[in-house]
CSV table of N, CA and C in Angstrom, one decimal:
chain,number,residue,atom,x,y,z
A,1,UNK,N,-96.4,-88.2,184.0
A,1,UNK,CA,-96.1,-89.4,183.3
A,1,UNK,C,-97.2,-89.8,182.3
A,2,UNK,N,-97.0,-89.7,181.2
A,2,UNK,CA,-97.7,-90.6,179.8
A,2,UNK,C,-98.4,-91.8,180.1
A,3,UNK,N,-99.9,-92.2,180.2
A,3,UNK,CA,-100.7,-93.2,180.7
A,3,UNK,C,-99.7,-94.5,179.3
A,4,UNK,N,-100.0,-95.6,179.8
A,4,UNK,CA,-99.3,-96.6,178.8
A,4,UNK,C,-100.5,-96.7,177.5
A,5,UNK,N,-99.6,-97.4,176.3
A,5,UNK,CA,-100.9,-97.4,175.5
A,5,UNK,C,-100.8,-99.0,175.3
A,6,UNK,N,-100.0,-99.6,176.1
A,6,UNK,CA,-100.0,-101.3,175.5
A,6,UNK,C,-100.9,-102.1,175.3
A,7,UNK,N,-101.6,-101.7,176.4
A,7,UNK,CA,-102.9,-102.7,176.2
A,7,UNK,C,-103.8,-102.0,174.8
A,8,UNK,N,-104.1,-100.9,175.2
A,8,UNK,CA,-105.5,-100.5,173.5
A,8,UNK,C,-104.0,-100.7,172.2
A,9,UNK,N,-103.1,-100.9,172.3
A,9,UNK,CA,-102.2,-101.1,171.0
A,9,UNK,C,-102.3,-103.1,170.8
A,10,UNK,N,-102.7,-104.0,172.0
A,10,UNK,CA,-102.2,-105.5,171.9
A,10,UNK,C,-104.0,-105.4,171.3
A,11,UNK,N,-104.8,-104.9,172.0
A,11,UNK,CA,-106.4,-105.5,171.0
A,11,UNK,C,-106.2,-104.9,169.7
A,12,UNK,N,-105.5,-103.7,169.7
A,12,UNK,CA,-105.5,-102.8,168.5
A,12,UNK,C,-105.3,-104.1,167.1
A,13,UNK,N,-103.6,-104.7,168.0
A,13,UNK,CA,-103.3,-105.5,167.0
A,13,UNK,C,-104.1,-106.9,166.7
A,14,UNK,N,-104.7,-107.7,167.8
A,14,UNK,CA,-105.3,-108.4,167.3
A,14,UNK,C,-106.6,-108.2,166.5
A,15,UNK,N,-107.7,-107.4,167.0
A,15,UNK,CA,-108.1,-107.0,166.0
A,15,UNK,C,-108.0,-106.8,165.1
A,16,UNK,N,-106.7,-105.8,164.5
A,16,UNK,CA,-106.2,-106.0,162.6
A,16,UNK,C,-106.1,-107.3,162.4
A,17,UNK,N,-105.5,-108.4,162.8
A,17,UNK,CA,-105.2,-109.7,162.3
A,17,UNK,C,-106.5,-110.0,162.2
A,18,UNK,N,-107.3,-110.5,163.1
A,18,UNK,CA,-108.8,-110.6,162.6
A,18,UNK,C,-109.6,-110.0,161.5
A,19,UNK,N,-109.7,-109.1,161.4
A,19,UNK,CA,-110.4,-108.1,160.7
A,19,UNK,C,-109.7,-108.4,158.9
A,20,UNK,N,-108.4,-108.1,158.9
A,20,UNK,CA,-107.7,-108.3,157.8
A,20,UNK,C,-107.2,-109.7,157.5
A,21,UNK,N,-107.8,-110.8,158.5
A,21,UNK,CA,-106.9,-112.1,157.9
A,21,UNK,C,-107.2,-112.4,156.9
A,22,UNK,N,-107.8,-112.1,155.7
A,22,UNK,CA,-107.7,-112.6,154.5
A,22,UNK,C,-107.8,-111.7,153.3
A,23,UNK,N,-107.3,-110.5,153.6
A,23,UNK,CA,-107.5,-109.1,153.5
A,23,UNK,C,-106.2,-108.6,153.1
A,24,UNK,N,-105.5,-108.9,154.1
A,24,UNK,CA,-103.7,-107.7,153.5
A,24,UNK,C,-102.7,-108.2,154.3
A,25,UNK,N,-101.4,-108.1,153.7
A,25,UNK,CA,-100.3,-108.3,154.5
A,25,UNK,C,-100.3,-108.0,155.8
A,26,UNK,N,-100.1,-108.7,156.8
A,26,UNK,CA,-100.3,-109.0,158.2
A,26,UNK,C,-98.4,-108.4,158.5
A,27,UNK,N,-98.0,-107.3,158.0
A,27,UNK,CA,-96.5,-107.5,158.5
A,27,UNK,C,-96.7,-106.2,160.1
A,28,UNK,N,-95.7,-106.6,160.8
A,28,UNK,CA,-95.4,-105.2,161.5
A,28,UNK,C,-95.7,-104.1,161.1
A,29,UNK,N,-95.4,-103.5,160.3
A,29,UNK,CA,-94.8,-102.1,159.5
A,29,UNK,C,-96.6,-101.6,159.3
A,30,UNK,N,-97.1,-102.9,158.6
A,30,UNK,CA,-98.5,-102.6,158.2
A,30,UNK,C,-99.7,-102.2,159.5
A,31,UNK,N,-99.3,-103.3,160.3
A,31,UNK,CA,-100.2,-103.1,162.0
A,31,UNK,C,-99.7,-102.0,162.5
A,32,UNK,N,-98.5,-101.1,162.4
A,32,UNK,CA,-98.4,-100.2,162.8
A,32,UNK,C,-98.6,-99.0,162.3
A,33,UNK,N,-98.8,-98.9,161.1
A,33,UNK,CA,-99.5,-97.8,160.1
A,33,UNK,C,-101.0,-97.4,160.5
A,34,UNK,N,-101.5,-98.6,160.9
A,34,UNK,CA,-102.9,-98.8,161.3
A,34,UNK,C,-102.8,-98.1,162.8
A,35,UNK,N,-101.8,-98.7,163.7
A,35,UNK,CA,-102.0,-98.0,165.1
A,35,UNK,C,-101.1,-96.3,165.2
A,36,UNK,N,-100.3,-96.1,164.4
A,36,UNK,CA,-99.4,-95.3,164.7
A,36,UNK,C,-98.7,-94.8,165.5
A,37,UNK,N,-97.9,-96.3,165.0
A,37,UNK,CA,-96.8,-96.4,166.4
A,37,UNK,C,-95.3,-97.1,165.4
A,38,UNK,N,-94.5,-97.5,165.8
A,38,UNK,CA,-93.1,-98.1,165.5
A,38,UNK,C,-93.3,-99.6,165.3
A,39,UNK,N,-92.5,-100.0,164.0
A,39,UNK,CA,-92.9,-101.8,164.0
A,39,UNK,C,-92.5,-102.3,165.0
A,40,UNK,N,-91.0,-101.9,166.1
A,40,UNK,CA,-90.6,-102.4,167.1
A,40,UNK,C,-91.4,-102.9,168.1
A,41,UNK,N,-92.5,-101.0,168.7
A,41,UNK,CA,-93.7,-101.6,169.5
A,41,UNK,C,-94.2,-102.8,169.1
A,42,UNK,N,-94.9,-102.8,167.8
A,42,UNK,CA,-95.8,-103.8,167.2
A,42,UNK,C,-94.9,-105.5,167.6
A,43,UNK,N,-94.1,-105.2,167.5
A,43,UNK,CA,-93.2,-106.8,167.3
A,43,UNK,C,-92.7,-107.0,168.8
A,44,UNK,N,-92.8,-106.1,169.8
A,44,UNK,CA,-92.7,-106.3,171.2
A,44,UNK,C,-93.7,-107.0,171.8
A,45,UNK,N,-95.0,-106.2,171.3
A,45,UNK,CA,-96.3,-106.6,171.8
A,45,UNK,C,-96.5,-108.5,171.0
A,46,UNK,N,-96.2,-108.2,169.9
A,46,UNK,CA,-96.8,-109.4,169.2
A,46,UNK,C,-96.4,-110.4,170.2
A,47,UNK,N,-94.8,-110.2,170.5
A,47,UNK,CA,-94.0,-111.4,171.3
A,47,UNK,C,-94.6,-111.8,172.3
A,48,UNK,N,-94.9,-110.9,173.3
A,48,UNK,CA,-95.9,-111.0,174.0
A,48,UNK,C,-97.0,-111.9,173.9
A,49,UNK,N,-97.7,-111.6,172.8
A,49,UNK,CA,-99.3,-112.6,172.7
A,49,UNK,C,-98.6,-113.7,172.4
A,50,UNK,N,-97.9,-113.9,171.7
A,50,UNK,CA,-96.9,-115.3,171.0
A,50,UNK,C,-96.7,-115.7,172.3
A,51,UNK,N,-95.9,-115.4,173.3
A,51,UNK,CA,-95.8,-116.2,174.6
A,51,UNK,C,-96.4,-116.5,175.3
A,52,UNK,N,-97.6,-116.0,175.2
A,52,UNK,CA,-99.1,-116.5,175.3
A,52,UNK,C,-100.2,-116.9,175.0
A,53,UNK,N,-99.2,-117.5,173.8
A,53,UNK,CA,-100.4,-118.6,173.1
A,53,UNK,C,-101.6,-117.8,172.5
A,54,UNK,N,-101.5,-116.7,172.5
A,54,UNK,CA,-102.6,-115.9,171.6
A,54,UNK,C,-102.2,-115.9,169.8
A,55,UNK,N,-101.1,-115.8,169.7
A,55,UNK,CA,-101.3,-115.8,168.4
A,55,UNK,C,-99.7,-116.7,168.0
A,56,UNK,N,-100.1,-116.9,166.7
A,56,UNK,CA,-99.0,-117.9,166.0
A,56,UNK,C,-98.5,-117.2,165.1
A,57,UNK,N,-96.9,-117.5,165.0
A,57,UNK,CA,-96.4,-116.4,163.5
A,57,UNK,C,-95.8,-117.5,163.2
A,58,UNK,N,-94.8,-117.4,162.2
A,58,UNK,CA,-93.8,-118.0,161.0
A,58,UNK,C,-93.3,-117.1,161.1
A,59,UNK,N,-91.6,-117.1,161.5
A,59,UNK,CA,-90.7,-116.4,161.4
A,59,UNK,C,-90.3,-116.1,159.6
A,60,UNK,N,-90.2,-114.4,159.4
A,60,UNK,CA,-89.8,-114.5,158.4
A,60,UNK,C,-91.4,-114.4,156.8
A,61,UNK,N,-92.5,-114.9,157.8
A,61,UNK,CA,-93.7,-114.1,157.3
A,61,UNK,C,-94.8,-113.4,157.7
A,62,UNK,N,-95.1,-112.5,156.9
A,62,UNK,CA,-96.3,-111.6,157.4
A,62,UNK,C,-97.7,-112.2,157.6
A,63,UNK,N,-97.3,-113.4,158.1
A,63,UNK,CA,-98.9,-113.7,158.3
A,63,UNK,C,-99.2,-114.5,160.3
A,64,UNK,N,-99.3,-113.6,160.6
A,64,UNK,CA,-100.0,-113.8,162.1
A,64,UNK,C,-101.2,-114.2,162.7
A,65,UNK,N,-101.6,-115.1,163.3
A,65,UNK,CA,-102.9,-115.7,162.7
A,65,UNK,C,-103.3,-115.6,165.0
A,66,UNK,N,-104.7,-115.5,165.0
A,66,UNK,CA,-105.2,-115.7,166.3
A,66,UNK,C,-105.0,-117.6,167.1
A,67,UNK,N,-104.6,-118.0,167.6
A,67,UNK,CA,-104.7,-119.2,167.9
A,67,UNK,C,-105.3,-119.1,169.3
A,68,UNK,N,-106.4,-118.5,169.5
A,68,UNK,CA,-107.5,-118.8,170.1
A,68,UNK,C,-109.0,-118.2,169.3
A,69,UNK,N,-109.7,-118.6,169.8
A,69,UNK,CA,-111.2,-117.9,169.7
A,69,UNK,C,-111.7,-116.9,170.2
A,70,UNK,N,-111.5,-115.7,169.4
A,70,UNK,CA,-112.0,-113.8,170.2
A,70,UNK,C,-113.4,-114.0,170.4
A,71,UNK,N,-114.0,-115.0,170.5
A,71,UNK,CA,-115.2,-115.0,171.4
A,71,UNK,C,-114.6,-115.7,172.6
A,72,UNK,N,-113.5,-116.1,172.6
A,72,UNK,CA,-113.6,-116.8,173.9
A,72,UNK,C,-112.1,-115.9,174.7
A,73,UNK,N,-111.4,-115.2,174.0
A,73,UNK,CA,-110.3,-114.4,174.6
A,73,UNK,C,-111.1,-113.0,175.3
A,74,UNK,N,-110.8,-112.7,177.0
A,74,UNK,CA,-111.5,-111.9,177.1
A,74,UNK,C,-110.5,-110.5,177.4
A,75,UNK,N,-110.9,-109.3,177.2
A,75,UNK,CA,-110.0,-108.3,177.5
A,75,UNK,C,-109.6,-108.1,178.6
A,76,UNK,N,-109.9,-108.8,179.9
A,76,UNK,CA,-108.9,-108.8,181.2
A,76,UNK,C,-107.6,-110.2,180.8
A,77,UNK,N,-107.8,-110.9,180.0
A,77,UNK,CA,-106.9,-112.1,179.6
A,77,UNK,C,-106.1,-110.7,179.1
A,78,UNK,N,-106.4,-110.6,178.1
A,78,UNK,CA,-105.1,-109.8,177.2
A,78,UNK,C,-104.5,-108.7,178.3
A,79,UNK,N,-105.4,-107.8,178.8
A,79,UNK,CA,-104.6,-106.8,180.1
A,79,UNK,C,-103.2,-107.6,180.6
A,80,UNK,N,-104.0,-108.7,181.2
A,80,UNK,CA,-103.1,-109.4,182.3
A,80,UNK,C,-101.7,-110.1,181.5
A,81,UNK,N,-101.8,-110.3,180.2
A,81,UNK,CA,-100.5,-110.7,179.3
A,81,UNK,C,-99.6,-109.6,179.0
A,82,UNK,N,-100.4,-108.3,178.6
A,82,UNK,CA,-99.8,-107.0,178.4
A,82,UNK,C,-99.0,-106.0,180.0
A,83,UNK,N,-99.8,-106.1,180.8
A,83,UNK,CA,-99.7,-105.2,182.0
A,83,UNK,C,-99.8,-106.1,183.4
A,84,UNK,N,-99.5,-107.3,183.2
A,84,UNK,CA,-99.2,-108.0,184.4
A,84,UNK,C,-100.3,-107.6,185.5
A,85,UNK,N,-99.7,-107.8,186.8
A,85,UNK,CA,-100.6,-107.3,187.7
A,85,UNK,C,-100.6,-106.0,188.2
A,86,UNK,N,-100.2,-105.1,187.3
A,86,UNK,CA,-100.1,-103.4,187.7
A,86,UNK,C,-101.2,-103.4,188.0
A,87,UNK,N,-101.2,-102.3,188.7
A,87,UNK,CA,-102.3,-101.5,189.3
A,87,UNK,C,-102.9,-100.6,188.1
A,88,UNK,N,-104.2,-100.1,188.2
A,88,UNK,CA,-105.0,-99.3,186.8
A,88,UNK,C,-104.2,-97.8,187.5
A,89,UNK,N,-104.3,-97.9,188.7
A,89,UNK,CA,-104.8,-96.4,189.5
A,89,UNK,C,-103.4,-96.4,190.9
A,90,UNK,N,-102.6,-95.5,190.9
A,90,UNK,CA,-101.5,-95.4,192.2
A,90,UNK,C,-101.5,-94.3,192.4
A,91,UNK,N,-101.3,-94.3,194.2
A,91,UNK,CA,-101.3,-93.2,195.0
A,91,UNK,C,-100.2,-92.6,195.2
A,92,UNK,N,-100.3,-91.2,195.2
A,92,UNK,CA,-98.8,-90.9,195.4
A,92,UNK,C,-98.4,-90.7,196.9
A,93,UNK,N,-97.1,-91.7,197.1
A,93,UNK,CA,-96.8,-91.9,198.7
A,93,UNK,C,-96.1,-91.0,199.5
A,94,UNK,N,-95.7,-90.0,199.0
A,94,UNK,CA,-95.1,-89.2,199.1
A,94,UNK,C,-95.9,-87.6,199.7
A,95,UNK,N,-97.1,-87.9,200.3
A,95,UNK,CA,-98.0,-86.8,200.8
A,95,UNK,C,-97.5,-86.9,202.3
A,96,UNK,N,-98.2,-85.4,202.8
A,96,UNK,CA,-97.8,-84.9,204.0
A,96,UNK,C,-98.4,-85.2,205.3
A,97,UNK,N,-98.2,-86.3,205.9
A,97,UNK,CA,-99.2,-87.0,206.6
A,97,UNK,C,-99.4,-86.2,208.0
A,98,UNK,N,-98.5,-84.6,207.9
A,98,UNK,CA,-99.3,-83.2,209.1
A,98,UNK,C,-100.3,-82.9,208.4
A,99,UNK,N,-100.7,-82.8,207.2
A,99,UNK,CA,-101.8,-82.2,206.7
A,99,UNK,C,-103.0,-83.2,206.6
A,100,UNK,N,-104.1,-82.5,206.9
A,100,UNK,CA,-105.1,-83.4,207.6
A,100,UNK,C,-105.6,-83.9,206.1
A,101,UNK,N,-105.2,-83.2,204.2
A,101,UNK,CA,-105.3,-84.2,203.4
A,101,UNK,C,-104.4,-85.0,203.3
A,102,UNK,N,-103.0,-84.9,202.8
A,102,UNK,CA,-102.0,-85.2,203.1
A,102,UNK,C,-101.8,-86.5,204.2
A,103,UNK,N,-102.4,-86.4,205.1
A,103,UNK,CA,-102.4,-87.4,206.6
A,103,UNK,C,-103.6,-88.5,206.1
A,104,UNK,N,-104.3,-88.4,205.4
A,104,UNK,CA,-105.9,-89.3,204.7
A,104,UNK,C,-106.0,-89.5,203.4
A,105,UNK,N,-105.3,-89.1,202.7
A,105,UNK,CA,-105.7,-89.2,200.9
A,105,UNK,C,-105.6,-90.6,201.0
A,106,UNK,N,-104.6,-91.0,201.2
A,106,UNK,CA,-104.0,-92.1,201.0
A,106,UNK,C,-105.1,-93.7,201.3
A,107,UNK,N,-105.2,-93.3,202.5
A,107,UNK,CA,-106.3,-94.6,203.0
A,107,UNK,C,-107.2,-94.4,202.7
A,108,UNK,N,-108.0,-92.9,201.7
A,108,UNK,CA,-109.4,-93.3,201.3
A,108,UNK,C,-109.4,-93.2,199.8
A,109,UNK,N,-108.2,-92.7,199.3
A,109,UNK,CA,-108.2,-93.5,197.5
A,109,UNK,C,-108.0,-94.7,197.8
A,110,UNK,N,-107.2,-95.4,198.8
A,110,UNK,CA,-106.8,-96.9,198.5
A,110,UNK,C,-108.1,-97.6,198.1
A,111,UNK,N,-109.0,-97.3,199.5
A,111,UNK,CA,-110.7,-98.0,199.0
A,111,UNK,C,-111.3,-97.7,197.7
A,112,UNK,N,-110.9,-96.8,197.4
A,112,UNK,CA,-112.2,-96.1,196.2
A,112,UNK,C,-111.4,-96.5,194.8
A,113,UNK,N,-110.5,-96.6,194.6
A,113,UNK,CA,-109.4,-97.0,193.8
A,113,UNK,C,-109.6,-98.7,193.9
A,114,UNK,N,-109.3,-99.2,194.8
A,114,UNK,CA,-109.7,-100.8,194.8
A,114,UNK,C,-111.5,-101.1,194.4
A,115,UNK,N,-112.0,-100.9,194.8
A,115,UNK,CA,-113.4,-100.8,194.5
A,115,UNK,C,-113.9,-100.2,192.7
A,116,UNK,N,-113.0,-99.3,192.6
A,116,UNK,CA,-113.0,-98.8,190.8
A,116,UNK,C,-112.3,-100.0,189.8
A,117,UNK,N,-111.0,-100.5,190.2
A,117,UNK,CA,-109.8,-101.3,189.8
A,117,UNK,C,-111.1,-102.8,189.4
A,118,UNK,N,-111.7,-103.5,190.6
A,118,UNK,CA,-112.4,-104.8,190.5
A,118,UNK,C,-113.4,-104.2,189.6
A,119,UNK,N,-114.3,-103.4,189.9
A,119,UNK,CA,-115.0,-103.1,188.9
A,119,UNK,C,-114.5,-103.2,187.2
A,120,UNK,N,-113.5,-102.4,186.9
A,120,UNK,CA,-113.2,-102.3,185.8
A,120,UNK,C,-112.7,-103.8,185.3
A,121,UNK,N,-111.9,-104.5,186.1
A,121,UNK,CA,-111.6,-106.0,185.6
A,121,UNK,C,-112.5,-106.9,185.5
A,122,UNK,N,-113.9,-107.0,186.1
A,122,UNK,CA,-115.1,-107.5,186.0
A,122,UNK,C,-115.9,-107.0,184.7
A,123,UNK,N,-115.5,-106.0,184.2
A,123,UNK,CA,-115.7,-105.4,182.9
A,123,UNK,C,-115.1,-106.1,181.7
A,124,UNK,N,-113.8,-105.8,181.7
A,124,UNK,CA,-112.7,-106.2,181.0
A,124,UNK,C,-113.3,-108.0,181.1
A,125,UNK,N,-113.7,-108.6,182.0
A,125,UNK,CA,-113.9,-110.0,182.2
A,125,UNK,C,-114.7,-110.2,181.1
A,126,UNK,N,-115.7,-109.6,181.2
A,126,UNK,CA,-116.8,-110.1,180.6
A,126,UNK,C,-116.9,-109.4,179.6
A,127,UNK,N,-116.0,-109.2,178.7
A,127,UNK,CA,-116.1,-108.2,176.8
A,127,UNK,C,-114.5,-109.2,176.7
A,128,UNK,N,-115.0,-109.6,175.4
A,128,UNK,CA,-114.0,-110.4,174.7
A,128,UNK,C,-113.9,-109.5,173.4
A,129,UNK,N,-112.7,-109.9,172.9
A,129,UNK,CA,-111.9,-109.2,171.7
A,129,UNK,C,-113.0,-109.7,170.6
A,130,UNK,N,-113.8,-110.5,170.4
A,130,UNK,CA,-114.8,-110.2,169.5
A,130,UNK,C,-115.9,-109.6,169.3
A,131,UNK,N,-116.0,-108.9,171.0
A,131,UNK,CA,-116.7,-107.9,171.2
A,131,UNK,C,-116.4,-106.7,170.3
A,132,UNK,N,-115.1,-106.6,170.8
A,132,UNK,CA,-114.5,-105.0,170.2
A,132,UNK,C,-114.7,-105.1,168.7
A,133,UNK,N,-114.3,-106.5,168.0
A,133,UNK,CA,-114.2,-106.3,166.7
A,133,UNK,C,-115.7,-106.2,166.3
A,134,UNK,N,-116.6,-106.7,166.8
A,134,UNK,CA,-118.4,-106.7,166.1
A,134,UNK,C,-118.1,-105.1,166.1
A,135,UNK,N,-117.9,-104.6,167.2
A,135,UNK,CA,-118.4,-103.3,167.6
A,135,UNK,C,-117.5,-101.8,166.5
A,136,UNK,N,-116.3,-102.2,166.6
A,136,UNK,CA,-115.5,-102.1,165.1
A,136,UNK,C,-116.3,-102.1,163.7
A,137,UNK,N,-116.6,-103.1,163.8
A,137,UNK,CA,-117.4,-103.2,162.1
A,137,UNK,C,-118.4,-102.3,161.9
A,138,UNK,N,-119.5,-102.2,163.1
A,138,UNK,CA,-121.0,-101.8,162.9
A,138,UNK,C,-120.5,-100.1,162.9
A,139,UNK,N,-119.3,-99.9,164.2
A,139,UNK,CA,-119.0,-98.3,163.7
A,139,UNK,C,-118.4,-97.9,162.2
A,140,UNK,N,-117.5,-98.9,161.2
A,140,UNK,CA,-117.4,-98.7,160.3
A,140,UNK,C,-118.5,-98.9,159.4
A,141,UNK,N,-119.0,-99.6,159.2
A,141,UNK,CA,-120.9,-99.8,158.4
A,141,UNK,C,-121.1,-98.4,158.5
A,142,UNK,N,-121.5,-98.0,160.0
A,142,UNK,CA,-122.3,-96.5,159.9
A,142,UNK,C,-121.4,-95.6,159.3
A,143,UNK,N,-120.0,-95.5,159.4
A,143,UNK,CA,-119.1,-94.4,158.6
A,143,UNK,C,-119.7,-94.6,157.0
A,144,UNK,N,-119.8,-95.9,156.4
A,144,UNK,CA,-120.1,-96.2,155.3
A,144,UNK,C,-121.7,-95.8,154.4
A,145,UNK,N,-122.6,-95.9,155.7
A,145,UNK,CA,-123.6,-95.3,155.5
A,145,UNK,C,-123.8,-93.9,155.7
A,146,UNK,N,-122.9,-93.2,156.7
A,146,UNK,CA,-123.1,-91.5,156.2
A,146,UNK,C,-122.2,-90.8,155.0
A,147,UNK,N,-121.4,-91.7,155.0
A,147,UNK,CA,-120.8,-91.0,153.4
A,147,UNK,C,-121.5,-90.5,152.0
A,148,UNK,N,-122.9,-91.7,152.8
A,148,UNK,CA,-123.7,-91.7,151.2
A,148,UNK,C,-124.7,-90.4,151.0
């Protein structure tokens, strides 16, 4: 099964609207040229943040605007608007519990997996979407500076 890409596609997009708010047409078609993916995705996801009070549109224009503060939206916020409370990491239940792995995988990924999962959300807690975007810029700066 194909890992999802919703979540790196919903910062993907907020990011562009930041980055380009006063910059370029803010349409679907355009944020998805930038991600390469379908305007559909793009306008799936958007709806999403829109029902979450992340971002504000005008029906009918290309202009999508943040209606919070990416210093203060943090990337377990957006996770949890994109990917609800799924799990990062699932076992498969379907092992052979005569076999002495088969009979234990199960109860010692659950720990190591839960203990990975909190960690990573305690992560995601504390990096906000204007994290990503500073961090965005300064890697495009240096692209700009080795060109020369």
């Amino acid at each position: 099964m194909k890992p999802s890409t919703r979540f790196s596609d919903a910062i993907h997009i907020l990011a562009f609207i930041q980055v380009y708010r006063d910059k370029a047409t803010l349409s679907s078609e355009t944020i998805a040229q930038s991600i390469g993916t379908s305007s559909v995705v793009v306008r799936r996801l958007m709806g999403k943040l829109k029902t979450a009070h992340i971002l504000t549109t005008t029906p009918g224009s290309p202009d999508p605007k943040l209606a919070v503060d990416p210093q203060k939206l943090t990337l377990l916020q957006i996770y949890l608007i994109i990917e609800g409370n799924s799990q990062l990491f699932t076992i498969d239940p379907k092992t052979n519990p005569a076999c002495i792995v088969g009979g234990n995988i199960q109860t010692v990924l659950r720990h190591c997996y839960q203990t990975a999962e909190e960690a990573a959300m305690a992560k995601l807690n504390q990096t906000t979407l204007q994290d990503i975007i500073n961090a965005i810029l300064v890697h495009q700066a240096q692209k700009e500076v080795d060109k020369k």
